[in-house]
């Protein structure tokens, strides 16, 4: 495992994101919608830096299954959302990979009568987008590597790391015996 982004770099990135969001959205009420589970760390750090009134709601999405590192079928649960009519909404996720998660949730949010809907991701993987949309705010562009930490997991592990790290082939092989990862594509 190798550190890709240190806790200090992440902290500076969140500061910058919070400033950019307030500059674009103004100082009024903002409804932050986090995507469970990977966004919990970025959401909790971000909302404490967003000066001014903030409401928080969460949705749930999963496109990863166990030890796979490429997306599978996308499951969404949006039933916890409050009434968004007239609200300025900021959708927050950990990473923009294929973009299918953000694209699908944004499409739903845009049908709920919000005054505005924007999106923010901590990380964006280079050369992976399968959708035409891009997030409004991006913390860091990273190479096409599987990463963990600061909310991001591999098979449920590593979310608690204070930094973002890349996983080596060894880390992807439970027990170090046989490859657990399907080839890309
Ligand atoms: P997308 O729909 O392909 O953009 O995938 C977005 C979701 O996949 C993210 O919210 C993450 O949960 C997960 N994901 C994508 N890449 C990684 C990674 O490198 N490490 C951990 N999770 C990832
Ligand atoms: Mg996720």
PDB file of C-alpha atoms and ligand atoms in Angstrom:
ATOM      1  CA  UNK A   1       0.000   0.000   0.000  1.00  0.00           C
ATOM      2  CA  UNK A   2       1.350   3.447  -0.895  1.00  0.00           C
ATOM      3  CA  UNK A   3       0.152   6.865   0.215  1.00  0.00           C
ATOM      4  CA  UNK A   4      -1.278   8.850  -2.687  1.00  0.00           C
ATOM      5  CA  UNK A   5      -2.696  11.826  -0.721  1.00  0.00           C
ATOM      6  CA  UNK A   6      -1.608  12.688   2.825  1.00  0.00           C
ATOM      7  CA  UNK A   7      -4.013  13.792   5.561  1.00  0.00           C
ATOM      8  CA  UNK A   8      -2.572  17.305   5.220  1.00  0.00           C
ATOM      9  CA  UNK A   9      -3.142  17.410   1.446  1.00  0.00           C
ATOM     10  CA  UNK A  10      -6.698  16.166   1.971  1.00  0.00           C
ATOM     11  CA  UNK A  11      -7.345  18.825   4.596  1.00  0.00           C
ATOM     12  CA  UNK A  12      -6.120  21.573   2.253  1.00  0.00           C
ATOM     13  CA  UNK A  13      -8.277  20.099  -0.506  1.00  0.00           C
ATOM     14  CA  UNK A  14     -11.392  20.217   1.687  1.00  0.00           C
ATOM     15  CA  UNK A  15     -10.646  23.842   2.623  1.00  0.00           C
ATOM     16  CA  UNK A  16     -10.411  24.727  -1.059  1.00  0.00           C
ATOM     17  CA  UNK A  17     -13.603  22.805  -1.916  1.00  0.00           C
ATOM     18  CA  UNK A  18     -15.547  24.540   0.873  1.00  0.00           C
ATOM     19  CA  UNK A  19     -14.423  27.962  -0.375  1.00  0.00           C
ATOM     20  CA  UNK A  20     -15.307  27.093  -3.986  1.00  0.00           C
ATOM     21  CA  UNK A  21     -18.754  25.802  -2.981  1.00  0.00           C
ATOM     22  CA  UNK A  22     -19.609  28.955  -1.022  1.00  0.00           C
ATOM     23  CA  UNK A  23     -18.334  31.137  -3.853  1.00  0.00           C
ATOM     24  CA  UNK A  24     -20.605  29.350  -6.335  1.00  0.00           C
ATOM     25  CA  UNK A  25     -23.649  28.757  -4.121  1.00  0.00           C
ATOM     26  CA  UNK A  26     -23.613  31.899  -1.957  1.00  0.00           C
ATOM     27  CA  UNK A  27     -23.897  32.127   1.824  1.00  0.00           C
ATOM     28  CA  UNK A  28     -27.520  30.950   2.087  1.00  0.00           C
ATOM     29  CA  UNK A  29     -28.952  27.587   3.142  1.00  0.00           C
ATOM     30  CA  UNK A  30     -27.363  24.582   1.439  1.00  0.00           C
ATOM     31  CA  UNK A  31     -28.666  21.016   1.516  1.00  0.00           C
ATOM     32  CA  UNK A  32     -25.741  18.604   1.375  1.00  0.00           C
ATOM     33  CA  UNK A  33     -26.671  15.107   0.159  1.00  0.00           C
ATOM     34  CA  UNK A  34     -23.953  12.547   0.872  1.00  0.00           C
ATOM     35  CA  UNK A  35     -23.678   9.164  -0.835  1.00  0.00           C
ATOM     36  CA  UNK A  36     -23.284   6.324   1.670  1.00  0.00           C
ATOM     37  CA  UNK A  37     -21.004   4.807   2.516  1.00  0.00           C
ATOM     38  CA  UNK A  38     -17.829   6.176   0.943  1.00  0.00           C
ATOM     39  CA  UNK A  39     -18.647   9.888   1.349  1.00  0.00           C
ATOM     40  CA  UNK A  40     -19.033   9.893   5.155  1.00  0.00           C
ATOM     41  CA  UNK A  41     -15.534  11.219   5.850  1.00  0.00           C
ATOM     42  CA  UNK A  42     -15.479  13.893   3.158  1.00  0.00           C
ATOM     43  CA  UNK A  43     -19.025  14.974   4.077  1.00  0.00           C
ATOM     44  CA  UNK A  44     -18.235  15.293   7.783  1.00  0.00           C
ATOM     45  CA  UNK A  45     -15.078  17.301   7.110  1.00  0.00           C
ATOM     46  CA  UNK A  46     -16.736  19.447   4.420  1.00  0.00           C
ATOM     47  CA  UNK A  47     -19.864  20.496   6.333  1.00  0.00           C
ATOM     48  CA  UNK A  48     -17.721  21.749   9.234  1.00  0.00           C
ATOM     49  CA  UNK A  49     -15.876  24.035   6.802  1.00  0.00           C
ATOM     50  CA  UNK A  50     -18.971  25.332   5.000  1.00  0.00           C
ATOM     51  CA  UNK A  51     -19.677  28.572   6.848  1.00  0.00           C
ATOM     52  CA  UNK A  52     -23.371  29.372   6.846  1.00  0.00           C
ATOM     53  CA  UNK A  53     -26.498  27.245   7.181  1.00  0.00           C
ATOM     54  CA  UNK A  54     -26.222  23.601   6.083  1.00  0.00           C
ATOM     55  CA  UNK A  55     -28.706  20.731   6.159  1.00  0.00           C
ATOM     56  CA  UNK A  56     -27.494  17.163   5.730  1.00  0.00           C
ATOM     57  CA  UNK A  57     -29.193  14.178   4.169  1.00  0.00           C
ATOM     58  CA  UNK A  58     -27.838  10.861   2.936  1.00  0.00           C
ATOM     59  CA  UNK A  59     -28.635   8.491   0.077  1.00  0.00           C
ATOM     60  CA  UNK A  60     -27.137   5.046  -0.422  1.00  0.00           C
ATOM     61  CA  UNK A  61     -25.472   3.675  -3.545  1.00  0.00           C
ATOM     62  CA  UNK A  62     -23.395   0.640  -4.285  1.00  0.00           C
ATOM     63  CA  UNK A  63     -21.799  -0.495  -7.510  1.00  0.00           C
ATOM     64  CA  UNK A  64     -19.067  -2.655  -6.009  1.00  0.00           C
ATOM     65  CA  UNK A  65     -19.374  -6.261  -4.976  1.00  0.00           C
ATOM     66  CA  UNK A  66     -16.931  -7.723  -2.465  1.00  0.00           C
ATOM     67  CA  UNK A  67     -13.448  -8.057  -3.850  1.00  0.00           C
ATOM     68  CA  UNK A  68     -14.173  -6.714  -7.362  1.00  0.00           C
ATOM     69  CA  UNK A  69     -12.432  -3.425  -8.215  1.00  0.00           C
ATOM     70  CA  UNK A  70     -14.532  -2.653 -11.276  1.00  0.00           C
ATOM     71  CA  UNK A  71     -18.158  -1.521 -11.013  1.00  0.00           C
ATOM     72  CA  UNK A  72     -21.005  -4.001 -11.073  1.00  0.00           C
ATOM     73  CA  UNK A  73     -24.754  -3.370 -11.088  1.00  0.00           C
ATOM     74  CA  UNK A  74     -25.747  -0.052  -9.498  1.00  0.00           C
ATOM     75  CA  UNK A  75     -28.095  -0.210  -6.483  1.00  0.00           C
ATOM     76  CA  UNK A  76     -29.634   3.071  -5.271  1.00  0.00           C
ATOM     77  CA  UNK A  77     -31.729   3.907  -2.207  1.00  0.00           C
ATOM     78  CA  UNK A  78     -33.014   7.456  -2.188  1.00  0.00           C
ATOM     79  CA  UNK A  79     -35.945   7.035   0.204  1.00  0.00           C
ATOM     80  CA  UNK A  80     -34.305   8.976   3.071  1.00  0.00           C
ATOM     81  CA  UNK A  81     -34.335  12.242   1.112  1.00  0.00           C
ATOM     82  CA  UNK A  82     -36.392  15.116   2.539  1.00  0.00           C
ATOM     83  CA  UNK A  83     -38.490  17.461   0.388  1.00  0.00           C
ATOM     84  CA  UNK A  84     -35.944  19.334  -1.760  1.00  0.00           C
ATOM     85  CA  UNK A  85     -38.373  21.843  -3.276  1.00  0.00           C
ATOM     86  CA  UNK A  86     -36.665  25.232  -3.579  1.00  0.00           C
ATOM     87  CA  UNK A  87     -33.451  24.025  -1.907  1.00  0.00           C
ATOM     88  CA  UNK A  88     -29.908  24.579  -3.128  1.00  0.00           C
ATOM     89  CA  UNK A  89     -28.571  21.020  -3.196  1.00  0.00           C
ATOM     90  CA  UNK A  90     -24.972  19.788  -3.192  1.00  0.00           C
ATOM     91  CA  UNK A  91     -24.519  16.071  -3.921  1.00  0.00           C
ATOM     92  CA  UNK A  92     -21.259  14.781  -2.412  1.00  0.00           C
ATOM     93  CA  UNK A  93     -19.480  11.516  -3.220  1.00  0.00           C
ATOM     94  CA  UNK A  94     -16.035  10.100  -2.522  1.00  0.00           C
ATOM     95  CA  UNK A  95     -14.936   9.381  -6.088  1.00  0.00           C
ATOM     96  CA  UNK A  96     -16.006   9.857  -9.703  1.00  0.00           C
ATOM     97  CA  UNK A  97     -14.955   6.673 -11.490  1.00  0.00           C
ATOM     98  CA  UNK A  98     -17.257   5.663 -14.351  1.00  0.00           C
ATOM     99  CA  UNK A  99     -19.559   8.486 -13.226  1.00  0.00           C
ATOM    100  CA  UNK A 100     -22.621   6.246 -13.354  1.00  0.00           C
ATOM    101  CA  UNK A 101     -23.421   6.700  -9.649  1.00  0.00           C
ATOM    102  CA  UNK A 102     -23.347  10.484  -9.760  1.00  0.00           C
ATOM    103  CA  UNK A 103     -25.180  10.586 -13.087  1.00  0.00           C
ATOM    104  CA  UNK A 104     -28.033   8.393 -11.815  1.00  0.00           C
ATOM    105  CA  UNK A 105     -28.474  10.221  -8.497  1.00  0.00           C
ATOM    106  CA  UNK A 106     -28.274  13.664 -10.140  1.00  0.00           C
ATOM    107  CA  UNK A 107     -30.960  12.652 -12.628  1.00  0.00           C
ATOM    108  CA  UNK A 108     -33.264  11.775  -9.734  1.00  0.00           C
ATOM    109  CA  UNK A 109     -32.430  14.902  -7.695  1.00  0.00           C
ATOM    110  CA  UNK A 110     -33.117  17.155 -10.665  1.00  0.00           C
ATOM    111  CA  UNK A 111     -36.702  15.888 -10.732  1.00  0.00           C
ATOM    112  CA  UNK A 112     -37.407  17.020  -7.147  1.00  0.00           C
ATOM    113  CA  UNK A 113     -37.980  20.752  -7.659  1.00  0.00           C
ATOM    114  CA  UNK A 114     -34.700  21.985  -6.152  1.00  0.00           C
ATOM    115  CA  UNK A 115     -33.624  25.575  -6.847  1.00  0.00           C
ATOM    116  CA  UNK A 116     -30.207  24.252  -7.897  1.00  0.00           C
ATOM    117  CA  UNK A 117     -28.380  20.918  -7.905  1.00  0.00           C
ATOM    118  CA  UNK A 118     -24.583  20.754  -7.965  1.00  0.00           C
ATOM    119  CA  UNK A 119     -22.168  17.894  -7.364  1.00  0.00           C
ATOM    120  CA  UNK A 120     -18.842  17.510  -5.602  1.00  0.00           C
ATOM    121  CA  UNK A 121     -16.386  14.619  -5.432  1.00  0.00           C
ATOM    122  CA  UNK A 122     -13.193  14.304  -3.448  1.00  0.00           C
ATOM    123  CA  UNK A 123     -11.447  12.298  -6.186  1.00  0.00           C
ATOM    124  CA  UNK A 124     -11.834  11.898  -9.937  1.00  0.00           C
ATOM    125  CA  UNK A 125     -10.147   9.019 -11.751  1.00  0.00           C
ATOM    126  CA  UNK A 126      -8.537   9.943 -15.039  1.00  0.00           C
ATOM    127  CA  UNK A 127      -9.809   8.386 -18.263  1.00  0.00           C
ATOM    128  CA  UNK A 128     -12.649   6.351 -16.738  1.00  0.00           C
ATOM    129  CA  UNK A 129     -15.793   8.424 -17.397  1.00  0.00           C
ATOM    130  CA  UNK A 130     -18.652   6.568 -19.102  1.00  0.00           C
ATOM    131  CA  UNK A 131     -21.159   9.429 -18.810  1.00  0.00           C
ATOM    132  CA  UNK A 132     -21.373  12.907 -20.324  1.00  0.00           C
ATOM    133  CA  UNK A 133     -21.676  14.814 -17.021  1.00  0.00           C
ATOM    134  CA  UNK A 134     -18.778  15.963 -14.843  1.00  0.00           C
ATOM    135  CA  UNK A 135     -18.871  17.007 -11.166  1.00  0.00           C
ATOM    136  CA  UNK A 136     -19.027  20.763 -10.491  1.00  0.00           C
ATOM    137  CA  UNK A 137     -16.316  20.523  -7.818  1.00  0.00           C
ATOM    138  CA  UNK A 138     -13.360  18.094  -7.771  1.00  0.00           C
ATOM    139  CA  UNK A 139     -10.872  17.797  -4.924  1.00  0.00           C
ATOM    140  CA  UNK A 140      -8.125  15.852  -6.677  1.00  0.00           C
ATOM    141  CA  UNK A 141      -7.621  14.229 -10.077  1.00  0.00           C
ATOM    142  CA  UNK A 142      -5.900  10.868  -9.627  1.00  0.00           C
ATOM    143  CA  UNK A 143      -4.534   8.171 -11.979  1.00  0.00           C
ATOM    144  CA  UNK A 144      -6.622   5.106 -12.827  1.00  0.00           C
ATOM    145  CA  UNK A 145      -5.651   3.126  -9.717  1.00  0.00           C
ATOM    146  CA  UNK A 146      -7.773   1.471  -7.050  1.00  0.00           C
ATOM    147  CA  UNK A 147      -7.561   3.599  -3.895  1.00  0.00           C
ATOM    148  CA  UNK A 148      -8.676   3.225  -0.275  1.00  0.00           C
ATOM    149  CA  UNK A 149      -8.842   5.354   2.853  1.00  0.00           C
ATOM    150  CA  UNK A 150     -10.601   8.571   3.895  1.00  0.00           C
ATOM    151  CA  UNK A 151     -13.937   6.776   3.409  1.00  0.00           C
ATOM    152  CA  UNK A 152     -13.018   4.604   0.423  1.00  0.00           C
ATOM    153  CA  UNK A 153     -12.979   0.845   0.965  1.00  0.00           C
ATOM    154  CA  UNK A 154     -11.782  -2.403  -0.507  1.00  0.00           C
ATOM    155  CA  UNK A 155     -14.226  -5.178   0.401  1.00  0.00           C
ATOM    156  CA  UNK A 156     -15.382  -3.142   3.402  1.00  0.00           C
ATOM    157  CA  UNK A 157     -11.893  -2.460   4.785  1.00  0.00           C
ATOM    158  CA  UNK A 158      -9.629   0.626   5.015  1.00  0.00           C
ATOM    159  CA  UNK A 159     -12.306   3.356   5.200  1.00  0.00           C
ATOM    160  CA  UNK A 160     -10.799   4.601   8.466  1.00  0.00           C
ATOM    161  CA  UNK A 161      -7.368   5.550   7.077  1.00  0.00           C
ATOM    162  CA  UNK A 162      -6.712   9.319   7.470  1.00  0.00           C
ATOM    163  CA  UNK A 163      -4.945   9.369   4.079  1.00  0.00           C
ATOM    164  CA  UNK A 164      -5.708   7.990   0.590  1.00  0.00           C
ATOM    165  CA  UNK A 165      -3.567   5.027  -0.482  1.00  0.00           C
ATOM    166  CA  UNK A 166      -3.235   2.870  -3.581  1.00  0.00           C
ATOM    167  CA  UNK A 167      -3.553  -0.897  -3.233  1.00  0.00           C
ATOM    168  CA  UNK A 168      -0.900  -3.203  -4.685  1.00  0.00           C
ATOM    169  CA  UNK A 169      -1.787  -6.507  -6.334  1.00  0.00           C
ATOM    170  CA  UNK A 170      -0.817  -8.234  -3.061  1.00  0.00           C
ATOM    171  CA  UNK A 171      -3.347  -6.185  -1.102  1.00  0.00           C
ATOM    172  CA  UNK A 172      -6.066  -7.282  -3.548  1.00  0.00           C
ATOM    173  CA  UNK A 173      -5.427 -10.957  -2.913  1.00  0.00           C
ATOM    174  CA  UNK A 174      -7.023 -12.154   0.321  1.00  0.00           C
ATOM    175  CA  UNK A 175      -4.637 -14.595   1.970  1.00  0.00           C
ATOM    176  CA  UNK A 176      -2.064 -13.926  -0.740  1.00  0.00           C
ATOM    177  CA  UNK A 177      -2.948 -17.122  -2.593  1.00  0.00           C
ATOM    178  CA  UNK A 178      -4.905 -16.555  -5.785  1.00  0.00           C
ATOM    179  CA  UNK A 179      -5.937 -13.371  -7.603  1.00  0.00           C
ATOM    180  CA  UNK A 180      -9.293 -12.095  -6.306  1.00  0.00           C
ATOM    181  CA  UNK A 181      -9.670  -9.388  -8.918  1.00  0.00           C
ATOM    182  CA  UNK A 182     -11.322  -9.829 -12.286  1.00  0.00           C
ATOM    183  CA  UNK A 183      -9.266  -8.305 -15.127  1.00  0.00           C
ATOM    184  CA  UNK A 184     -10.333  -4.734 -16.033  1.00  0.00           C
ATOM    185  CA  UNK A 185     -13.234  -4.324 -18.458  1.00  0.00           C
TER     186      UNK A 185
HETATM  187  P1  LIG B   1     -18.817   5.177 -10.432  1.00  0.00           P
HETATM  188  O1  LIG B   1     -20.305   5.013 -10.437  1.00  0.00           O
HETATM  189  O2  LIG B   1     -18.149   4.201 -11.371  1.00  0.00           O
HETATM  190  O3  LIG B   1     -18.355   6.592 -10.658  1.00  0.00           O
HETATM  191  O4  LIG B   1     -18.307   4.695  -9.024  1.00  0.00           O
HETATM  192  C1  LIG B   1     -18.412   5.470  -7.950  1.00  0.00           C
HETATM  193  C2  LIG B   1     -18.338   4.612  -6.712  1.00  0.00           C
HETATM  194  O5  LIG B   1     -17.499   3.465  -6.882  1.00  0.00           O
HETATM  195  C3  LIG B   1     -17.723   5.422  -5.629  1.00  0.00           C
HETATM  196  O6  LIG B   1     -18.716   6.069  -4.865  1.00  0.00           O
HETATM  197  C4  LIG B   1     -16.973   4.391  -4.814  1.00  0.00           C
HETATM  198  O7  LIG B   1     -17.827   3.877  -3.821  1.00  0.00           O
HETATM  199  C5  LIG B   1     -16.639   3.293  -5.780  1.00  0.00           C
HETATM  200  N1  LIG B   1     -15.245   3.367  -6.253  1.00  0.00           N
HETATM  201  C6  LIG B   1     -14.795   3.730  -7.470  1.00  0.00           C
HETATM  202  N2  LIG B   1     -13.459   3.688  -7.553  1.00  0.00           N
HETATM  203  C7  LIG B   1     -13.030   3.291  -6.333  1.00  0.00           C
HETATM  204  C8  LIG B   1     -11.710   3.081  -5.774  1.00  0.00           C
HETATM  205  O8  LIG B   1     -10.660   3.265  -6.393  1.00  0.00           O
HETATM  206  N3  LIG B   1     -11.689   2.681  -4.473  1.00  0.00           N
HETATM  207  C9  LIG B   1     -12.807   2.478  -3.722  1.00  0.00           C
HETATM  208  N4  LIG B   1     -14.057   2.685  -4.204  1.00  0.00           N
HETATM  209  C10 LIG B   1     -14.161   3.088  -5.500  1.00  0.00           C
HETATM  210 MG1  LIG B   2     -19.516   5.140  -3.125  1.00  0.00          MG
END
